[in-house]
CSV table of C-alpha atoms in Angstrom, one decimal:
chain,number,residue,atom,x,y,z
A,1,MET,CA,0.0,0.0,0.0
A,2,LYS,CA,1.3,3.4,-1.0
A,3,LEU,CA,2.0,5.7,2.0
A,4,SER,CA,0.7,9.2,2.2
A,5,LYS,CA,3.2,12.1,2.7
A,6,ALA,CA,2.2,12.3,6.4
A,7,GLU,CA,2.7,8.6,6.9
A,8,ARG,CA,6.1,8.7,5.1
A,9,GLN,CA,7.3,11.5,7.2
A,10,ALA,CA,6.1,9.9,10.4
A,11,LYS,CA,8.0,6.7,9.4
A,12,ILE,CA,11.1,8.7,8.6
A,13,LEU,CA,11.1,10.3,12.1
A,14,ASN,CA,10.3,6.9,13.7
A,15,GLU,CA,13.3,5.3,12.0
A,16,LEU,CA,15.6,8.2,12.9
A,17,SER,CA,14.7,7.7,16.6
A,18,GLY,CA,16.5,4.4,16.5
A,19,THR,CA,19.5,5.2,14.4
A,20,ALA,CA,21.9,8.2,14.0
A,21,SER,CA,21.4,8.7,10.3
A,22,LEU,CA,19.5,7.6,7.2
A,23,ARG,CA,20.3,7.6,3.5
A,24,VAL,CA,18.0,8.9,0.8
A,25,ALA,CA,18.4,5.8,-1.4
A,26,GLU,CA,17.6,3.4,1.5
A,27,LEU,CA,14.5,5.3,2.4
A,28,ALA,CA,13.3,5.5,-1.2
A,29,GLY,CA,13.7,1.7,-1.5
A,30,ARG,CA,11.9,0.9,1.7
A,31,MET,CA,9.0,3.1,0.9
A,32,GLY,CA,8.7,2.4,-2.8
A,33,VAL,CA,9.0,6.1,-3.9
A,34,SER,CA,11.5,8.1,-5.8
A,35,THR,CA,14.6,9.6,-4.3
A,36,GLU,CA,13.2,13.0,-5.2
A,37,THR,CA,10.1,12.4,-3.1
A,38,ILE,CA,12.3,11.4,-0.1
A,39,ARG,CA,14.4,14.5,-0.6
A,40,ARG,CA,11.3,16.7,-0.5
A,41,ASP,CA,10.2,15.0,2.7
A,42,LEU,CA,13.6,15.5,4.3
A,43,ASP,CA,13.6,19.2,3.3
A,44,GLU,CA,10.1,19.7,4.8
A,45,LEU,CA,11.1,17.9,8.1
A,46,THR,CA,14.3,20.0,8.2
A,47,ASP,CA,12.3,23.2,7.8
A,48,LYS,CA,10.2,22.1,10.8
A,49,GLY,CA,13.3,21.5,12.9
A,50,LEU,CA,12.6,17.8,13.2
A,51,LEU,CA,15.8,16.5,11.6
A,52,ASN,CA,19.1,17.8,10.1
A,53,ARG,CA,19.5,17.4,6.3
A,54,THR,CA,22.9,16.1,5.1
A,55,TYR,CA,24.4,15.4,1.7
A,56,GLY,CA,22.6,12.2,0.7
A,57,GLY,CA,20.5,11.8,3.8
A,58,ALA,CA,19.6,13.1,7.2
A,59,THR,CA,20.5,12.9,10.9
A,60,ARG,CA,18.2,13.3,13.9
A,61,SER,CA,18.0,16.8,15.3
A,62,LEU,CA,19.7,17.2,18.7
A,63,SER,CA,19.4,20.9,19.0
A,64,SER,CA,15.8,21.9,19.5
A,65,GLU,CA,12.1,21.0,20.0
A,66,PRO,CA,9.0,23.2,19.7
A,67,SER,CA,8.3,25.9,22.3
A,68,VAL,CA,6.3,24.9,25.4
A,69,SER,CA,3.2,26.6,24.0
A,70,GLU,CA,3.4,24.5,20.8
A,71,ARG,CA,4.0,21.3,22.8
A,72,HIS,CA,0.8,21.9,24.8
A,73,THR,CA,-1.1,21.1,21.6
A,74,LEU,CA,0.6,17.7,21.1
A,75,HIS,CA,-0.4,14.3,22.6
A,76,VAL,CA,-2.9,15.9,24.9
A,77,THR,CA,-4.9,12.7,25.6
A,78,GLU,CA,-1.7,10.7,26.4
A,79,ARG,CA,-0.4,13.4,28.7
A,80,GLU,CA,-3.7,13.6,30.6
A,81,ARG,CA,-3.5,9.9,31.2
A,82,ILE,CA,0.1,10.1,32.3
A,83,ALA,CA,-0.9,12.9,34.8
A,84,LYS,CA,-3.7,10.7,36.2
A,85,ALA,CA,-1.3,7.8,36.6
A,86,THR,CA,1.3,9.9,38.4
A,87,ILE,CA,-0.9,11.1,41.3
A,88,PRO,CA,-0.9,7.8,43.2
A,89,LEU,CA,2.9,8.0,43.4
A,90,LEU,CA,2.6,11.2,45.4
A,91,LYS,CA,0.1,10.1,48.1
A,92,ASP,CA,2.7,10.5,50.9
A,93,ALA,CA,4.5,13.6,49.5
A,94,ARG,CA,4.4,16.9,51.3
A,95,ILE,CA,7.1,18.8,49.3
A,96,LEU,CA,7.5,18.5,45.6
A,97,MET,CA,9.7,20.0,42.9
A,98,ILE,CA,8.3,20.2,39.4
A,99,GLY,CA,10.2,21.1,36.2
A,100,SER,CA,9.0,22.9,33.2
A,101,GLY,CA,7.3,21.3,30.2
A,102,SER,CA,3.9,20.5,28.8
A,103,THR,CA,3.5,17.1,30.5
A,104,THR,CA,4.4,18.5,33.9
A,105,VAL,CA,1.7,21.1,33.5
A,106,HIS,CA,-0.8,18.3,33.1
A,107,VAL,CA,0.5,16.7,36.2
A,108,ALA,CA,0.3,20.0,38.1
A,109,ARG,CA,-3.3,20.4,37.1
A,110,ARG,CA,-4.1,17.0,38.5
A,111,ILE,CA,-2.2,17.8,41.7
A,112,ALA,CA,-4.3,21.0,42.1
A,113,SER,CA,-7.5,19.1,41.8
A,114,GLU,CA,-6.6,16.0,43.9
A,115,MET,CA,-4.0,17.1,46.5
A,116,ARG,CA,-4.0,19.7,49.4
A,117,ASP,CA,-1.7,21.1,52.0
A,118,ILE,CA,1.5,20.6,50.1
A,119,THR,CA,4.5,22.8,49.1
A,120,VAL,CA,5.7,22.9,45.5
A,121,LEU,CA,8.9,24.4,44.2
A,122,THR,CA,8.9,25.2,40.5
A,123,HIS,CA,10.6,27.4,37.9
A,124,ALA,CA,7.8,27.0,35.4
A,125,PHE,CA,5.1,29.7,35.2
A,126,GLY,CA,2.6,27.3,33.7
A,127,VAL,CA,3.0,24.9,36.6
A,128,ALA,CA,2.6,27.7,39.1
A,129,THR,CA,-0.5,29.1,37.3
A,130,VAL,CA,-2.4,25.8,37.4
A,131,LEU,CA,-1.4,25.1,41.0
A,132,SER,CA,-2.7,28.5,42.1
A,133,MET,CA,-6.3,27.2,41.5
A,134,ASN,CA,-5.9,25.3,44.8
A,135,PRO,CA,-5.4,27.8,47.7
A,136,THR,CA,-4.1,25.0,50.0
A,137,ILE,CA,-1.0,24.5,47.9
A,138,ARG,CA,1.9,26.7,48.7
A,139,VAL,CA,4.0,27.5,45.6
A,140,LEU,CA,7.7,28.7,45.8
A,141,MET,CA,8.7,30.3,42.4
A,142,LEU,CA,12.4,29.8,41.7
A,143,PRO,CA,14.4,33.0,40.9
A,144,GLY,CA,16.4,33.3,37.7
A,145,GLU,CA,16.5,34.6,34.1
A,146,TYR,CA,13.1,34.2,32.3
A,147,HIS,CA,13.3,32.0,29.2
A,148,ALA,CA,10.2,33.0,27.1
A,149,GLU,CA,10.0,29.9,24.9
A,150,GLU,CA,10.2,27.6,27.9
A,151,GLY,CA,8.0,29.8,30.1
A,152,ALA,CA,10.4,29.2,33.0
A,153,THR,CA,13.3,30.7,34.9
A,154,ILE,CA,16.8,29.4,34.2
A,155,GLY,CA,20.4,30.1,35.2
A,156,VAL,CA,22.8,29.9,38.1
A,157,HIS,CA,20.4,31.7,40.6
A,158,THR,CA,17.7,29.0,39.9
A,159,VAL,CA,20.1,26.2,40.6
A,160,SER,CA,21.7,27.7,43.7
A,161,PHE,CA,18.2,28.4,45.2
A,162,LEU,CA,17.4,24.7,44.9
A,163,ASP,CA,20.5,23.8,46.9
A,164,ASN,CA,18.8,25.1,50.0
A,165,TYR,CA,15.8,22.7,49.8
A,166,PHE,CA,14.9,19.1,49.9
A,167,ALA,CA,11.8,17.5,48.4
A,168,ASP,CA,9.9,14.2,48.7
A,169,ALA,CA,9.8,13.9,44.9
A,170,ALA,CA,10.9,15.7,41.7
A,171,ILE,CA,8.5,15.5,38.8
A,172,LEU,CA,10.3,16.0,35.5
A,173,GLY,CA,9.5,15.8,31.8
A,174,ALA,CA,12.0,15.0,29.0
A,175,SER,CA,12.6,15.8,25.4
A,176,GLY,CA,14.0,12.3,24.9
A,177,LEU,CA,14.6,9.0,26.6
A,178,SER,CA,17.6,6.9,25.6
A,179,GLU,CA,19.6,4.1,27.2
A,180,GLU,CA,21.7,6.7,29.0
A,181,GLY,CA,18.7,8.4,30.7
A,182,PRO,CA,16.3,11.3,30.1
A,183,SER,CA,17.6,14.3,28.2
A,184,ASP,CA,16.4,17.7,27.3
A,185,ALA,CA,16.7,20.0,24.3
A,186,LEU,CA,17.3,23.1,26.5
A,187,ILE,CA,20.7,22.8,28.2
A,188,GLU,CA,19.9,25.4,30.8
A,189,ALA,CA,16.7,23.7,31.8
A,190,ALA,CA,18.5,20.3,32.1
A,191,ALA,CA,20.8,21.9,34.7
A,192,ILE,CA,17.8,22.7,36.8
A,193,TYR,CA,16.4,19.3,36.4
A,194,SER,CA,19.7,17.8,37.6
A,195,ALA,CA,19.6,20.0,40.7
A,196,MET,CA,16.0,18.8,41.4
A,197,VAL,CA,17.1,15.2,41.1
A,198,ARG,CA,19.9,15.8,43.6
A,199,ARG,CA,17.6,17.4,46.1
A,200,ALA,CA,14.7,15.0,45.9
A,201,ALA,CA,14.2,11.6,47.7
A,202,SER,CA,12.6,10.2,44.5
A,203,THR,CA,12.5,11.2,40.9
A,204,ILE,CA,9.5,10.7,38.6
A,205,VAL,CA,10.0,11.2,34.9
A,206,VAL,CA,6.8,11.8,32.9
A,207,ALA,CA,7.1,11.4,29.2
A,208,ASP,CA,4.8,10.1,26.4
A,209,HIS,CA,5.8,7.6,23.7
A,210,SER,CA,7.1,10.2,21.3
A,211,LYS,CA,10.1,10.7,23.6
A,212,HIS,CA,11.1,7.0,23.6
A,213,ASN,CA,14.5,6.2,22.0
A,214,ARG,CA,15.3,9.8,21.3
A,215,ILE,CA,18.4,11.7,22.3
A,216,PHE,CA,18.8,15.5,23.0
A,217,PRO,CA,21.9,17.5,24.0
A,218,ALA,CA,21.6,17.6,27.8
A,219,ARG,CA,21.2,14.4,29.8
A,220,TYR,CA,20.0,15.5,33.3
A,221,ALA,CA,20.0,12.1,35.0
A,222,ARG,CA,21.1,8.5,34.6
A,223,TRP,CA,18.5,5.7,34.9
A,224,ARG,CA,19.9,4.6,38.3
A,225,GLU,CA,18.8,8.1,39.6
A,226,VAL,CA,15.2,7.7,38.4
A,227,THR,CA,12.6,6.0,40.7
A,228,HIS,CA,9.6,6.0,38.3
A,229,LEU,CA,9.0,6.4,34.6
A,230,VAL,CA,5.3,7.2,33.9
A,231,THR,CA,4.5,6.9,30.2
A,232,ASP,CA,1.6,5.9,27.9
A,233,THR,CA,3.3,3.0,26.0
A,234,ALA,CA,5.8,0.5,27.3
A,235,PRO,CA,9.3,1.4,26.2
A,236,ASP,CA,11.2,-1.1,24.0
A,237,GLY,CA,14.8,-1.7,22.9
A,238,ASP,CA,17.6,0.0,24.9
A,239,VAL,CA,15.3,2.0,27.1
A,240,ALA,CA,13.4,-1.1,28.2
A,241,ARG,CA,16.6,-2.9,28.9
A,242,THR,CA,18.3,-0.2,30.9
A,243,THR,CA,15.2,0.8,32.9
A,244,LYS,CA,14.9,-2.8,33.9
A,245,LYS,CA,18.6,-3.1,34.7
A,246,TYR,CA,18.4,-0.2,37.2
A,247,ASP,CA,15.0,-1.2,38.6
A,248,VAL,CA,13.2,1.9,37.4
A,249,LYS,CA,9.5,1.3,38.1
A,250,VAL,CA,7.7,1.8,34.8
A,251,ARG,CA,4.1,2.8,35.1
A,252,ILE,CA,2.0,2.6,31.9
A,253,SER,CA,-1.0,5.0,31.9
A,254,GLY,CA,-3.0,3.0,29.3
């Protein structure tokens, strides 16, 4: 069956998630289309920032992902389910740290509706905004330089502020999950996530299936530092192997 353009491009991105590079001729042969068709697909995906075009092929993009406002429109149903599945892991928590991102905002919204009398430290304005709907939740906003695309504070002041606090759990999103651990496209945000991991008794990574087997520039934790991974689809390949090796408790939202 001939694939549509959208199906071809989705297949290209899926294949790039498991390998460092792809060749035009190989892709054309696998999909039964001309090399010119594949080149046009790669050019469009490059324009969207989803991969890097090379001579004769493409490599996966390690430098960027959409802004947090754009990410809020993607995989909404999956993220809502992930948020619901995360709440039972927090039943005994009194102090939380929450990182920036679209999935963490969904989790924060659930926290606001189902928890009370807790303290949350966050650098994300979206997280703070939805938590403010619950007057019993005390929110400490971390200082720092405002990063507009991420909707969060970043920088040395943010990290140093965290060094004065401890939390029962850190709740963190990720741009990608690989065998080495969760990683983020924004290096400055990853530094804050790493600080949260160090200051929390447990670390909960919340990430939908589109993040599986993808690598971004800044790894913020190794799997041995992660307590739970909450996702909508069971990971496979290297991510499945390494999470099992380090006894990460994988919770599938369904």
